[in-house]
């Protein structure tokens, strides 16, 4: 659920407390920067005056909720996020959990991390061995703040790019209210002359501060979900393949992403889908808005170079309902948007998120380099690229296929993918990848009730055939193992603040 102004309900709060909290909320630097830049924002023309006030209302409501939460935490010992959500009855638990993380970033709340070591039995090379594992426990407590405390100021996201951790998802560029940010697959530029220093881009950037603990706690609140430390919360896992020959011609694995997209568009469940197609440079992904099934098949198949898909979402504002297909970092970015409910119109329109599994992506130059240096093949002759069974494989128009061990191509991958811990798109409604399923089939994870419902409808419509992943080899054990390795090897993000 996206927090927007009409969803915030202050019914349980006394008028006096509400007035005090609102008064404090409007002192927030983001709200002031946004309000004071009204003329600049309207001049740029991205939002109408009505939309401007809708965003402002949402910002004030969310900040008021946070200020009220501070009162509830006063004098409390360090608590787990779930415990805080139980104490605070006035607001939805999901909001409370996200608010705590945001308040931590604003400087009000301290995170206490307790590390415990436990002994577990693990099978290593066929032998059962005792292994020590660390467990981390995160608790949160209001800081003892000095009278002259000033809320932390959020820098524009150039700080993320300059620290070389930007995943180039493009989300900040869509969210920026004055179109100051330009993001491509390799670059990010901010026009300082028009930036109004609202810090909104920083709030929603998946690489500015982590919301991992919030995500896990929110998942744990939903008792209908199964939970795995490796692939996160889910309803069910499946293996599936398209039944349509036309989709088989363009698909990467089971053609499930294209099939779900076709179902959503054909049944008017969404007006448009944000995906990627080949650009004029072959194998270079070009983000596109697809509003007609006949153009959907152009998006089939994996392009291993990264694209800034989310940079075009604001262009889809004219569509009331959209679905977004993207890599885990993009799903993470959209989820992060819920942390700061800016009420931007296109955000509310995102109805479905289809996430792709992703171990890493490559800069376009990297893909060119690896095809030339590892395979010495003409780019135009390649019909498909794939990562499977520990190999990077290319398929040629002659019908031949060639492969090299994955470790030979790792050095061509993007540096900033090393800061990514998510293989299976934790924050999608439905996640799709190949690991765990046989060739021509996709592994599917339904993440929530909405994802499960749509998936079942796509089966019922006869567009895909589906089995439980537990009935398939190598199945979920392999998926969990690889997802766990990605989490373990992920580098921590440190922003280089000036
Ligand atoms: C960069 C990248 C790395 C991946 N790594 C792995 C991996 O390590 N293990 C694994 O199991 N699966 C991985 N996948 C997912 C896998 O390649 C398939 O995309 C997935 O199994 C869906 O297959 P499908 O046949 O259902 O999709 P299709 O029906 O063929 O549809 C493919 C969809 O992917 C989208 N797409 C293609 N390229 C990109 C891109 N660069 N950025 C954003 N969207 C894109 C298209 O818009 C289209 O909607 C990766 C995908 C990408 C994009
Ligand atoms: S939102 Fe995406 S593109 Fe923008 S700085 Fe953050 S990671 Fe980079
Ligand atoms: S670049 Fe960031 S801080 Fe500057 S106006 Fe855009 S969203 Fe606000
Ligand atoms: S590895 Fe992570 S950061 Fe890199 S493209 Fe995939 S999801 Fe994005």
PDB file of C-alpha atoms in Angstrom, residues 238 454-466:
ATOM      1  CA  UNK A 238       6.506 -22.407  -9.282  1.00  0.00           C
ATOM      2  CA  UNK A 454      -2.802 -12.655 -11.113  1.00  0.00           C
ATOM      3  CA  UNK A 455      -0.506 -15.645 -11.611  1.00  0.00           C
ATOM      4  CA  UNK A 456      -3.422 -18.053 -11.045  1.00  0.00           C
ATOM      5  CA  UNK A 457      -5.532 -16.054 -13.509  1.00  0.00           C
ATOM      6  CA  UNK A 458      -2.797 -16.283 -16.182  1.00  0.00           C
ATOM      7  CA  UNK A 459      -2.798 -20.096 -15.731  1.00  0.00           C
ATOM      8  CA  UNK A 460      -6.612 -20.193 -15.894  1.00  0.00           C
ATOM      9  CA  UNK A 461      -6.541 -18.155 -19.105  1.00  0.00           C
ATOM     10  CA  UNK A 462      -4.431 -20.951 -20.621  1.00  0.00           C
ATOM     11  CA  UNK A 463      -1.449 -18.671 -21.309  1.00  0.00           C
ATOM     12  CA  UNK A 464       1.027 -20.717 -19.240  1.00  0.00           C
ATOM     13  CA  UNK A 465       1.424 -24.197 -17.812  1.00  0.00           C
ATOM     14  CA  UNK A 466       2.695 -24.306 -14.256  1.00  0.00           C
TER      15      UNK A 466
END
